């Protein structure tokens, strides 16, 4: 029995299950089974040898252990067909060992049951039927490489930005349609758009990009259509910008002293107005020196975090802090965890000189921020009519440049994304092959070709011990490419430079499947925050690819077929000119 059964043998096995209406579970050894098989293959029939005692042997005479062994050679779909024929087969086919072995055969022995799954059969169905691995749609509206994806919080929209300088808003449906588009290259002179993000209630959209080698940020309103409200220069360009709240946007601006980077706030209603001298108002002093790089800025509110969330269960402190900041981190950690409840937490990638190897954490007091913004608004209202004001207060440095907390990942950070529950940071990175000695501050350590996804718990400030691997890098150390991933309750996804996106089981770290892009790097992949069986990936091939699970794909095709039939009926029933003339 050291082979898979053929389709004819499977069909014969199914037929035998119906050949008797009364079971006989008599013990029988392998020799008797082989004798019966040989007799049947030799053409013996019950009529030709009615007196032979083996004529009464049926499928029901097989012991359960032998049937279980036979089932183990079937494909899972065939096993499900067999166990639907009778109660006896159903009991045997639901054996835990059988489905554990079938799961291991599909995804490897590293696969484990999810915490919410009771049986291995449920685990197999979950991974096979509900993982978003089916190519469902291909959207071809971009004319150049696509860099980034961002979903709305309600899961109904997503945006894409790219090298063609446009930002496109897509409406998820059957099929997915382009809802809004705006070309910042044609209308604002941008070179390209790099990043986008919705605010909490999905009424505003932040877009950042590059114009004349300078970073720029734009504010779009989605309340009545898709309207460009405000744009401004942003320094550094890799900061991207972030939403402080539904109506306040945080971005960077170079200080006049050139010793610090000012973090500026634009609020809804300011409309990008300026004072006569062009100076921003100060709302809070914060220690950000120009020697500290700020990339992939995110704003996290502790009150939005779920302390008992089961998204990632086990964390440890594998990644220690840098020696320079270790003592400070130990002192600030308790303060950070106790005080961030009533404020904003800035999370960003940082590093010194050419390195981008650390995750920086900086806390901003909410009470002080609110009081100064309110004062700034009052001062603006008290100005005489016709006087122009600047609605972008800045956050300037105070004394020594430092972060409240630093986590060193010992490698190059290629992309970061905060989960929709504001609890976890999804980091895509490439490890250093050798740790730099620090003698040359401009040294770029050699990077591994293997990428990794690491998950950082922003509640405990610890790195999850699970490592998601398999995606590769093609570029060298001096010309690495940014690549963004995402994570949800059960799945982790990420792009790669090897023409594929990758999807893992979040609980065991097992690679479930690869999502192919035709000879093009995949720069970003994201999961719908409302429906984790819906994934979007983009890359250098200029195509937006939508992936659904097998269950969702079946529903999608059924819905599309229904809509096609309805549209055909409407066209068929539409009265023609001849019908009108006949009535007249």
Coordinates of C-alpha atoms in Angstrom, one line a residue:
X1 CA 0.0 0.0 0.0
X2 CA 3.0 2.3 -0.4
X3 CA 1.4 4.4 -3.1
X4 CA -1.6 6.6 -3.8
X5 CA -4.7 4.9 -5.0
X6 CA -5.8 5.6 -8.5
X7 CA -9.1 7.2 -9.4
X8 CA -10.5 3.8 -10.4
X9 CA -9.5 2.2 -7.2
X10 CA -11.0 5.1 -5.2
X11 CA -14.2 4.7 -7.1
X12 CA -14.2 1.0 -6.4
X13 CA -13.7 1.7 -2.7
X14 CA -16.7 4.1 -2.8
X15 CA -18.8 1.4 -4.5
X16 CA -17.9 -1.2 -1.9
X17 CA -19.2 1.0 0.9
X18 CA -22.7 0.6 -0.6
X19 CA -22.5 -3.1 -1.4
X20 CA -23.9 -4.3 1.9
X21 CA -26.7 -2.8 4.0
X22 CA -25.6 -4.7 7.1
X23 CA -22.1 -4.2 8.5
X24 CA -19.9 -7.1 9.5
X25 CA -16.9 -5.9 11.5
X26 CA -15.2 -9.2 11.9
X27 CA -11.5 -9.3 12.5
X28 CA -9.4 -10.1 9.4
X29 CA -5.7 -10.2 8.8
X30 CA -3.8 -8.7 5.8
X31 CA -3.4 -12.1 4.2
X32 CA -7.2 -12.6 3.9
X33 CA -7.5 -9.1 2.4
X34 CA -4.8 -9.8 -0.2
X35 CA -6.5 -13.2 -1.1
X36 CA -9.8 -11.5 -1.6
X37 CA -8.2 -8.8 -3.8
X38 CA -6.4 -11.4 -5.9
X39 CA -9.6 -13.3 -6.4
X40 CA -11.5 -10.2 -7.6
X41 CA -8.7 -9.2 -9.9
X42 CA -8.6 -12.7 -11.4
X43 CA -12.3 -12.5 -12.4
X44 CA -13.8 -14.7 -9.8
X45 CA -17.5 -14.0 -9.0
X46 CA -19.8 -15.2 -6.4
X47 CA -21.7 -17.3 -8.8
X48 CA -18.6 -19.2 -10.0
X49 CA -17.4 -20.1 -6.5
X50 CA -20.4 -19.9 -4.3
X51 CA -19.0 -22.5 -1.8
X52 CA -15.9 -20.6 -1.1
X53 CA -15.8 -19.1 2.3
X54 CA -14.2 -15.9 1.2
X55 CA -17.2 -15.0 -0.9
X56 CA -18.7 -13.3 2.2
X57 CA -15.8 -10.9 2.6
X58 CA -16.9 -7.3 2.1
X59 CA -15.5 -3.8 2.9
X60 CA -17.1 -4.0 6.3
X61 CA -14.9 -6.9 7.2
X62 CA -11.8 -4.6 7.3
X63 CA -10.6 -3.5 10.7
X64 CA -10.8 0.2 11.4
X65 CA -7.0 0.5 11.6
X66 CA -6.6 -0.8 8.0
X67 CA -9.3 1.5 6.7
X68 CA -7.6 4.4 8.4
X69 CA -4.3 3.4 6.7
X70 CA -6.1 3.3 3.3
X71 CA -7.6 6.8 3.9
X72 CA -4.2 8.2 4.6
X73 CA -3.2 7.7 1.0
X74 CA -6.3 9.5 -0.4
X75 CA -6.4 13.2 -1.2
X76 CA -8.2 15.3 1.4
X77 CA -11.1 15.9 -1.0
X78 CA -11.5 12.2 -1.6
X79 CA -11.5 11.5 2.1
X80 CA -14.3 14.0 2.6
X81 CA -16.2 12.2 -0.2
X82 CA -15.7 8.8 1.4
X83 CA -16.8 9.9 4.9
X84 CA -20.0 11.2 3.6
X85 CA -21.2 7.7 2.5
X86 CA -21.9 6.2 5.9
X87 CA -21.6 6.7 9.6
X88 CA -18.9 4.1 10.0
X89 CA -16.6 5.9 7.4
X90 CA -17.6 9.2 9.0
X91 CA -16.3 8.1 12.4
X92 CA -13.0 6.7 10.9
X93 CA -12.5 9.7 8.6
X94 CA -12.7 12.2 11.4
X95 CA -9.7 10.6 13.2
X96 CA -7.3 13.2 14.6
X97 CA -4.2 11.4 13.5
X98 CA -5.5 11.1 9.9
X99 CA -6.1 14.9 9.5
X100 CA -3.0 15.8 11.4
X101 CA -1.0 13.7 8.9
X102 CA -2.9 15.2 6.0
X103 CA -2.2 18.7 7.3
X104 CA 1.5 17.9 7.7
X105 CA 1.6 16.5 4.2
X106 CA 0.2 19.7 2.8
X107 CA 2.1 22.3 4.8
X108 CA 4.8 20.5 6.8
X109 CA 5.2 19.2 10.4
X110 CA 5.8 22.7 11.7
X111 CA 2.1 23.4 11.3
X112 CA 0.1 23.7 14.6
X113 CA -3.5 24.1 15.5
X114 CA -4.8 27.6 16.0
X115 CA -5.9 28.4 19.5
X116 CA -9.6 28.7 18.5
X117 CA -9.6 25.3 16.5
X118 CA -10.6 22.1 18.3
X119 CA -9.7 19.4 15.7
X120 CA -7.2 18.9 13.0
X121 CA -10.0 18.6 10.4
X122 CA -11.2 22.1 11.4
X123 CA -7.6 23.3 11.1
X124 CA -7.2 21.9 7.6
X125 CA -10.5 23.4 6.5
X126 CA -9.5 26.7 7.9
X127 CA -6.1 26.8 6.1
X128 CA -7.3 25.3 2.9
X129 CA -10.7 27.0 2.5
X130 CA -10.2 30.4 4.2
X131 CA -6.6 31.4 3.3
X132 CA -6.7 34.1 0.6
X133 CA -4.7 32.3 -2.1
X134 CA -7.0 32.5 -5.1
X135 CA -6.4 35.2 -7.8
X136 CA -9.7 36.9 -8.1
X137 CA -9.2 40.2 -9.9
X138 CA -6.6 42.1 -11.8
X139 CA -7.0 45.9 -12.0
X140 CA -4.9 47.7 -14.6
X141 CA -5.4 51.4 -14.1
X142 CA -1.9 52.4 -13.2
X143 CA 0.6 53.3 -15.9
X144 CA 3.8 52.7 -13.9
X145 CA 5.1 50.8 -10.8
X146 CA 2.9 50.7 -7.7
X147 CA 4.5 51.3 -4.3
X148 CA 1.9 51.1 -1.6
X149 CA -1.6 49.9 -0.5
X150 CA -3.8 51.3 2.3
X151 CA -7.2 50.1 3.4
X152 CA -10.0 52.2 4.9
X153 CA -11.0 51.2 8.5
X154 CA -14.4 50.1 7.4
X155 CA -12.9 47.7 4.8
X156 CA -14.9 49.2 1.9
X157 CA -12.2 51.1 0.2
X158 CA -8.4 50.8 -0.5
X159 CA -5.9 53.2 -2.1
X160 CA -2.9 52.6 -4.3
X161 CA 0.0 55.0 -5.0
X162 CA 2.8 54.7 -7.4
X163 CA 5.4 56.0 -9.8
X164 CA 2.9 57.5 -12.2
X165 CA 2.2 60.2 -9.6
X166 CA -1.5 59.3 -9.1
X167 CA -3.5 58.2 -6.0
X168 CA -6.4 55.9 -6.8
X169 CA -9.3 55.0 -4.5
X170 CA -10.9 51.6 -5.2
X171 CA -14.3 50.5 -4.0
X172 CA -14.6 46.8 -3.1
X173 CA -17.5 45.1 -4.7
X174 CA -18.4 42.7 -7.5
X175 CA -16.3 43.6 -9.3
X176 CA -13.9 46.0 -7.6
X177 CA -14.1 49.4 -9.2
X178 CA -12.1 52.6 -9.4
X179 CA -14.0 55.2 -7.4
X180 CA -11.7 58.2 -7.4
X181 CA -8.4 59.1 -9.0
X182 CA -6.1 62.2 -8.8
X183 CA -2.9 62.7 -10.6
X184 CA -0.5 64.8 -8.5
X185 CA 2.1 64.8 -11.3
X186 CA -0.1 66.6 -13.7
X187 CA -1.9 68.9 -11.2
X188 CA 0.8 69.6 -8.6
X189 CA 4.1 68.7 -10.3
X190 CA 4.9 65.7 -8.1
X191 CA 7.4 63.1 -9.3
X192 CA 5.5 60.3 -7.7
X193 CA 3.2 59.4 -4.8
X194 CA 4.7 57.1 -2.2
X195 CA 2.3 56.5 0.7
X196 CA -1.4 57.0 1.7
X197 CA -3.4 56.6 4.9
X198 CA -7.1 57.0 5.9
X199 CA -8.0 58.8 9.1
X200 CA -10.0 56.9 11.7
X201 CA -13.5 57.6 10.3
X202 CA -12.4 57.4 6.7
X203 CA -13.4 60.9 5.8
X204 CA -9.9 62.2 5.0
X205 CA -6.9 60.8 3.2
X206 CA -3.2 61.6 3.6
X207 CA -0.9 61.2 0.6
X208 CA 2.8 61.7 0.6
X209 CA 5.4 61.6 -2.2
X210 CA 8.3 63.4 -3.9
X211 CA 8.5 66.6 -5.8
X212 CA 11.8 68.1 -7.0
X213 CA 13.8 65.9 -4.6
X214 CA 11.8 67.2 -1.7
X215 CA 9.1 65.4 0.3
X216 CA 5.5 66.6 0.0
X217 CA 2.3 65.8 1.8
X218 CA -1.3 66.3 0.7
X219 CA -4.6 66.2 2.4
X220 CA -7.7 64.9 0.5
X221 CA -11.3 65.1 1.7
X222 CA -13.7 62.3 0.9
X223 CA -16.8 63.9 2.4
X224 CA -18.1 65.3 -0.8
X225 CA -16.3 63.5 -3.6
X226 CA -12.5 63.5 -3.7
X227 CA -11.1 67.0 -3.1
X228 CA -7.5 68.1 -2.6
X229 CA -7.6 70.4 0.5
X230 CA -4.0 71.2 1.2
X231 CA -0.4 70.4 0.3
X232 CA 3.0 71.3 1.9
X233 CA 6.7 70.4 1.9
X234 CA 7.7 67.7 4.3
X235 CA 11.1 66.9 5.7
X236 CA 12.4 64.3 5.8
X237 CA 10.5 62.8 2.9
X238 CA 10.6 59.3 4.4
X239 CA 8.6 60.4 7.4
X240 CA 5.4 59.9 5.3
X241 CA 3.2 61.7 7.8
X242 CA 0.5 60.3 10.1
X243 CA -2.9 61.1 11.5
X244 CA -3.0 62.4 15.1
X245 CA -6.8 62.2 15.0
X246 CA -9.7 62.4 12.6
X247 CA -9.0 66.1 12.0
X248 CA -5.3 66.6 12.8
X249 CA -2.3 65.5 10.6
X250 CA 1.3 65.2 11.7
X251 CA 4.2 65.7 9.4
X252 CA 7.8 67.0 9.3
X253 CA 9.4 70.4 8.5
X254 CA 13.0 71.4 8.6
X255 CA 13.9 73.8 11.4
X256 CA 15.4 77.2 10.6
X257 CA 18.4 76.4 12.8
X258 CA 19.0 73.2 10.8
X259 CA 19.6 71.5 14.1
X260 CA 16.3 69.8 14.5
X261 CA 13.3 68.4 12.6
X262 CA 10.0 70.2 13.5
X263 CA 7.0 68.0 13.7
X264 CA 4.0 70.1 12.5
X265 CA 0.3 69.7 13.0
X266 CA -2.3 70.7 10.3
X267 CA -5.9 70.6 11.5
X268 CA -9.1 70.6 9.5
X269 CA -10.3 74.1 8.8
X270 CA -6.8 75.7 8.7
X271 CA -6.6 75.1 4.9
X272 CA -2.9 75.6 4.8
X273 CA -3.0 79.3 5.7
X274 CA 0.2 81.1 6.7
X275 CA 1.4 84.0 8.9
X276 CA 3.1 87.0 7.3
X277 CA 6.5 86.0 8.5
X278 CA 5.8 82.3 7.7
X279 CA 6.7 81.1 11.1
X280 CA 4.9 78.1 12.7
X281 CA 3.5 78.4 16.2
X282 CA 5.1 76.3 18.9
X283 CA 2.8 73.8 20.6
X284 CA 5.4 71.5 22.4
X285 CA 9.1 71.0 22.5
X286 CA 10.4 67.6 21.6
X287 CA 13.9 66.3 21.2
X288 CA 14.5 65.3 17.6
X289 CA 17.9 66.0 16.3
X290 CA 18.9 66.0 12.6
X291 CA 21.3 63.1 13.4
X292 CA 18.2 60.9 14.1
X293 CA 16.5 59.6 11.0
X294 CA 12.7 59.4 11.1
X295 CA 11.1 57.0 8.6
X296 CA 7.7 55.4 8.3
X297 CA 6.1 57.6 11.0
X298 CA 3.0 56.2 12.8
X299 CA 0.9 57.5 15.6
X300 CA -0.6 55.1 18.1
X301 CA -3.1 55.7 20.8
X302 CA -2.9 53.3 23.8
X303 CA -6.6 53.6 24.4
X304 CA -7.2 52.0 21.0
X305 CA -5.0 49.0 21.9
X306 CA -6.5 45.7 23.0
X307 CA -4.6 44.5 26.1
X308 CA -6.2 41.1 26.0
X309 CA -6.0 40.8 22.3
X310 CA -5.3 37.3 21.0
X311 CA -3.6 38.4 17.7
X312 CA -0.2 37.4 19.0
X313 CA 0.1 35.5 22.2
X314 CA 3.8 34.9 23.0
X315 CA 6.4 37.6 23.0
X316 CA 9.9 37.6 24.4
X317 CA 12.8 40.1 24.4
X318 CA 15.1 38.5 21.9
X319 CA 16.1 41.8 20.5
X320 CA 17.9 43.8 23.2
X321 CA 18.2 47.5 23.2
X322 CA 21.4 49.3 22.0
X323 CA 24.1 49.8 24.6
X324 CA 23.8 53.6 24.4
X325 CA 20.2 53.6 25.2
X326 CA 19.7 50.5 27.4
X327 CA 19.8 52.3 30.7
X328 CA 17.6 55.1 29.5
X329 CA 15.1 52.5 28.1
X330 CA 14.9 50.8 31.5
X331 CA 14.1 54.0 33.2
X332 CA 11.6 55.2 30.7
X333 CA 9.8 52.0 30.1
X334 CA 7.7 52.1 33.3
X335 CA 6.9 55.8 32.6
X336 CA 6.0 55.1 29.0
X337 CA 3.6 52.2 29.9
X338 CA 2.0 54.2 32.6
X339 CA 1.7 57.6 30.9
X340 CA 0.9 56.8 27.3
X341 CA -2.8 56.2 28.2
X342 CA -3.5 59.9 27.9
X343 CA -1.3 60.8 25.0
X344 CA 0.1 60.0 21.6
X345 CA 2.9 57.5 20.9
X346 CA 5.1 58.1 17.8
X347 CA 6.5 54.9 16.3
X348 CA 9.0 55.1 13.5
X349 CA 12.1 53.5 12.0
X350 CA 15.3 55.2 12.9
X351 CA 19.1 54.8 13.0
X352 CA 22.2 56.8 12.7
X353 CA 23.8 57.9 9.4
X354 CA 23.0 55.3 6.8
X355 CA 21.6 52.6 9.1
X356 CA 17.8 52.1 9.5
X357 CA 17.9 49.3 12.1
X358 CA 15.9 50.6 15.1
X359 CA 12.3 51.2 16.1
X360 CA 12.0 54.5 17.9
X361 CA 9.2 55.2 20.4
X362 CA 8.4 58.8 21.5
X363 CA 5.6 59.8 23.8
X364 CA 3.7 63.1 23.5
X365 CA 1.4 64.4 26.2
X366 CA -2.2 64.8 25.0
X367 CA -3.1 67.4 27.6
X368 CA -0.4 69.8 26.6
X369 CA -0.9 69.2 22.9
X370 CA -4.7 69.9 23.2
X371 CA -4.2 73.0 25.3
X372 CA -1.7 74.7 23.0
X373 CA -3.8 73.8 19.8
X374 CA -6.9 75.3 21.5
X375 CA -4.8 78.4 22.3
X376 CA -3.6 78.6 18.8
X377 CA -7.2 78.4 17.5
X378 CA -8.3 81.2 19.8
X379 CA -5.4 83.4 18.7
X380 CA -6.4 82.8 15.1
X381 CA -10.0 83.8 15.7
X382 CA -8.9 87.0 17.5
X383 CA -6.9 88.3 14.5
X384 CA -8.4 91.1 12.5
X385 CA -10.3 90.3 9.3
X386 CA -8.1 89.8 6.3
X387 CA -5.0 88.8 8.2
X388 CA -3.6 85.5 7.0
X389 CA -2.6 82.9 9.7
X390 CA -0.5 79.8 9.6
X391 CA -2.3 76.7 10.8
X392 CA 0.6 74.4 11.3
X393 CA 2.1 74.5 14.8
X394 CA 5.4 72.7 15.2
X395 CA 7.0 70.5 17.8
X396 CA 10.7 71.6 18.3
X397 CA 13.7 70.1 20.1
X398 CA 14.4 71.0 23.7
X399 CA 17.8 69.6 24.7
X400 CA 19.4 66.3 24.0
X401 CA 18.2 64.3 21.0
X402 CA 16.7 61.0 22.1
X403 CA 13.7 58.7 22.0
X404 CA 11.8 57.4 25.0
X405 CA 12.5 53.8 23.8
X406 CA 14.6 52.1 21.2
X407 CA 14.4 48.5 19.9
X408 CA 17.4 47.4 17.8
X409 CA 16.5 44.8 15.1
X410 CA 20.1 44.3 13.9
X411 CA 19.2 44.7 10.3
X412 CA 17.8 47.0 7.6
X413 CA 14.1 47.9 8.0
X414 CA 12.4 47.7 4.7
X415 CA 8.8 48.6 5.7
X416 CA 6.5 49.0 8.7
X417 CA 2.8 48.9 9.2
X418 CA 0.6 49.2 12.3
X419 CA -2.2 46.7 12.7
X420 CA -5.7 48.1 12.5
X421 CA -6.2 47.5 16.3
X422 CA -3.2 49.7 17.0
X423 CA -1.6 46.9 19.0
X424 CA 1.1 45.4 16.8
X425 CA 3.8 46.7 14.4
X426 CA 4.5 44.6 11.4
X427 CA 8.2 45.0 10.3
X428 CA 9.8 43.7 7.2
X429 CA 13.6 43.6 7.4
X430 CA 16.8 42.0 6.2
X431 CA 19.3 41.0 8.8
X432 CA 22.9 42.0 8.9
X433 CA 25.3 39.2 8.0
X434 CA 27.8 40.5 10.4
X435 CA 27.2 43.0 13.2
X436 CA 29.0 46.3 12.5
X437 CA 31.7 47.3 15.0
X438 CA 30.7 51.0 15.0
X439 CA 34.1 52.3 14.0
X440 CA 32.8 53.7 10.7
X441 CA 29.5 55.6 11.2
X442 CA 28.8 55.6 7.4
X443 CA 29.4 51.9 7.0
X444 CA 26.6 49.9 5.4
X445 CA 26.8 46.3 6.7
X446 CA 26.2 43.6 4.2
X447 CA 22.6 42.4 4.2
X448 CA 21.2 38.9 3.9
X449 CA 19.2 38.0 0.8
X450 CA 16.6 36.5 3.1
X451 CA 13.8 38.8 4.3
X452 CA 12.0 38.4 7.6
X453 CA 8.7 39.6 9.1
X454 CA 8.9 40.5 12.8
X455 CA 6.0 41.6 15.0
X456 CA 6.4 44.1 17.7
X457 CA 3.9 44.3 20.6
X458 CA 3.4 48.1 21.1
X459 CA 1.7 47.4 24.4
X460 CA 4.6 45.6 26.1
X461 CA 7.3 46.9 23.7
X462 CA 8.6 43.4 23.0
X463 CA 9.3 41.5 19.8
X464 CA 7.3 38.4 19.1
X465 CA 9.4 35.3 18.9
X466 CA 7.8 34.1 15.7
X467 CA 9.8 34.8 12.5
X468 CA 8.1 34.6 9.1
X469 CA 10.6 33.7 6.4
X470 CA 10.7 32.6 2.8
X471 CA 10.5 35.8 0.8
X472 CA 13.8 36.8 -0.9
X473 CA 15.6 40.0 -1.8
X474 CA 17.4 40.4 -5.2
X475 CA 18.9 43.9 -4.7
X476 CA 22.3 44.3 -3.1
X477 CA 23.2 46.2 0.1
X478 CA 23.6 49.6 -1.5
X479 CA 20.4 49.5 -3.5
X480 CA 17.8 47.8 -1.3
X481 CA 14.1 48.2 -2.0
X482 CA 11.3 49.0 0.4
X483 CA 8.7 46.3 0.8
X484 CA 5.6 46.4 3.0
X485 CA 3.7 43.5 4.7
X486 CA 0.6 43.2 6.9
X487 CA -0.8 40.9 9.6
X488 CA -4.3 40.1 10.9
X489 CA -5.8 37.5 13.2
X490 CA -4.8 34.4 11.3
X491 CA -2.6 35.4 8.4
X492 CA 0.6 37.4 7.6
X493 CA 1.3 38.6 4.1
X494 CA 4.3 40.4 2.5
X495 CA 5.7 41.2 -0.9
X496 CA 9.2 40.4 -2.1
X497 CA 11.7 41.1 -4.8
X498 CA 11.4 37.6 -6.2
X499 CA 8.2 38.1 -8.2
X500 CA 5.9 36.7 -5.5
X501 CA 3.8 37.8 -2.5
X502 CA 3.9 35.4 0.5
X503 CA 1.2 34.4 2.9
X504 CA 1.9 32.6 6.3
X505 CA -0.2 31.0 9.0
X506 CA 0.2 33.6 11.8
X507 CA 0.0 31.0 14.6
X508 CA 2.6 28.5 13.4
X509 CA 4.6 30.6 11.0
X510 CA 4.1 28.0 8.2
X511 CA 4.2 29.4 4.6
X512 CA 0.8 28.6 3.2
X513 CA 1.2 29.8 -0.4
X514 CA 2.9 32.2 -2.7
X515 CA 0.9 34.7 -4.8
X516 CA 2.6 35.0 -8.2
X517 CA 3.3 38.3 -10.0
X518 CA 4.5 37.9 -13.5
X519 CA 8.3 38.7 -13.5
X520 CA 7.9 41.7 -11.3
X521 CA 8.8 42.6 -7.7
X522 CA 6.0 42.9 -5.2
X523 CA 6.4 46.1 -3.2
X524 CA 3.4 45.8 -0.9
X525 CA 0.6 43.4 0.3
X526 CA -2.2 44.2 2.6
X527 CA -5.1 42.5 4.3
X528 CA -8.6 43.9 4.5
X529 CA -9.1 44.9 8.1
X530 CA -12.8 43.7 8.1
X531 CA -12.4 40.6 6.0
X532 CA -9.1 38.7 6.4
X533 CA -9.9 36.5 3.4
X534 CA -9.4 39.5 1.1
X535 CA -5.8 40.5 0.2
X536 CA -4.4 43.0 -2.3
X537 CA -0.9 43.0 -3.6
X538 CA 0.9 45.4 -5.9
X539 CA 4.3 45.7 -7.6
X540 CA 6.4 46.7 -10.5
X541 CA 4.1 45.1 -13.1
X542 CA 1.6 48.0 -12.7
X543 CA -1.3 45.6 -11.8
X544 CA -3.4 45.6 -8.7
X545 CA -4.1 41.9 -7.8
X546 CA -7.0 40.9 -5.6
X547 CA -6.8 37.6 -3.8
X548 CA -9.7 35.8 -2.1
X549 CA -10.1 32.6 -0.2
X550 CA -11.6 29.5 -1.9
X551 CA -14.9 30.1 0.0
X552 CA -15.0 33.9 -0.9
X553 CA -14.0 33.2 -4.5
X554 CA -16.8 30.8 -4.9
X555 CA -19.2 33.4 -3.5
X556 CA -17.7 36.1 -5.7
X557 CA -18.1 34.0 -8.9
X558 CA -21.7 33.1 -8.0
X559 CA -22.5 36.8 -7.3
X560 CA -20.9 37.8 -10.6
X561 CA -22.9 35.2 -12.5
X562 CA -26.1 36.4 -10.9
X563 CA -25.3 40.0 -11.8
X564 CA -24.5 39.0 -15.4
X565 CA -27.8 37.2 -15.7
X566 CA -29.7 40.1 -14.2
X567 CA -27.9 42.5 -16.6
X568 CA -28.8 40.2 -19.5
X569 CA -32.4 40.1 -18.5
X570 CA -32.5 43.9 -18.3
X571 CA -31.0 44.2 -21.8
X572 CA -33.4 41.5 -23.1
X573 CA -36.4 43.2 -21.6
X574 CA -35.4 46.7 -22.7
X575 CA -38.0 47.9 -25.2
X576 CA -36.6 48.7 -28.6
X577 CA -37.7 51.4 -31.1
X578 CA -39.6 48.9 -33.0
X579 CA -41.6 48.0 -29.9
X580 CA -42.5 51.6 -29.4
X581 CA -43.6 52.0 -33.0
X582 CA -45.7 48.8 -32.7
X583 CA -47.5 50.1 -29.7
X584 CA -48.1 53.4 -31.4

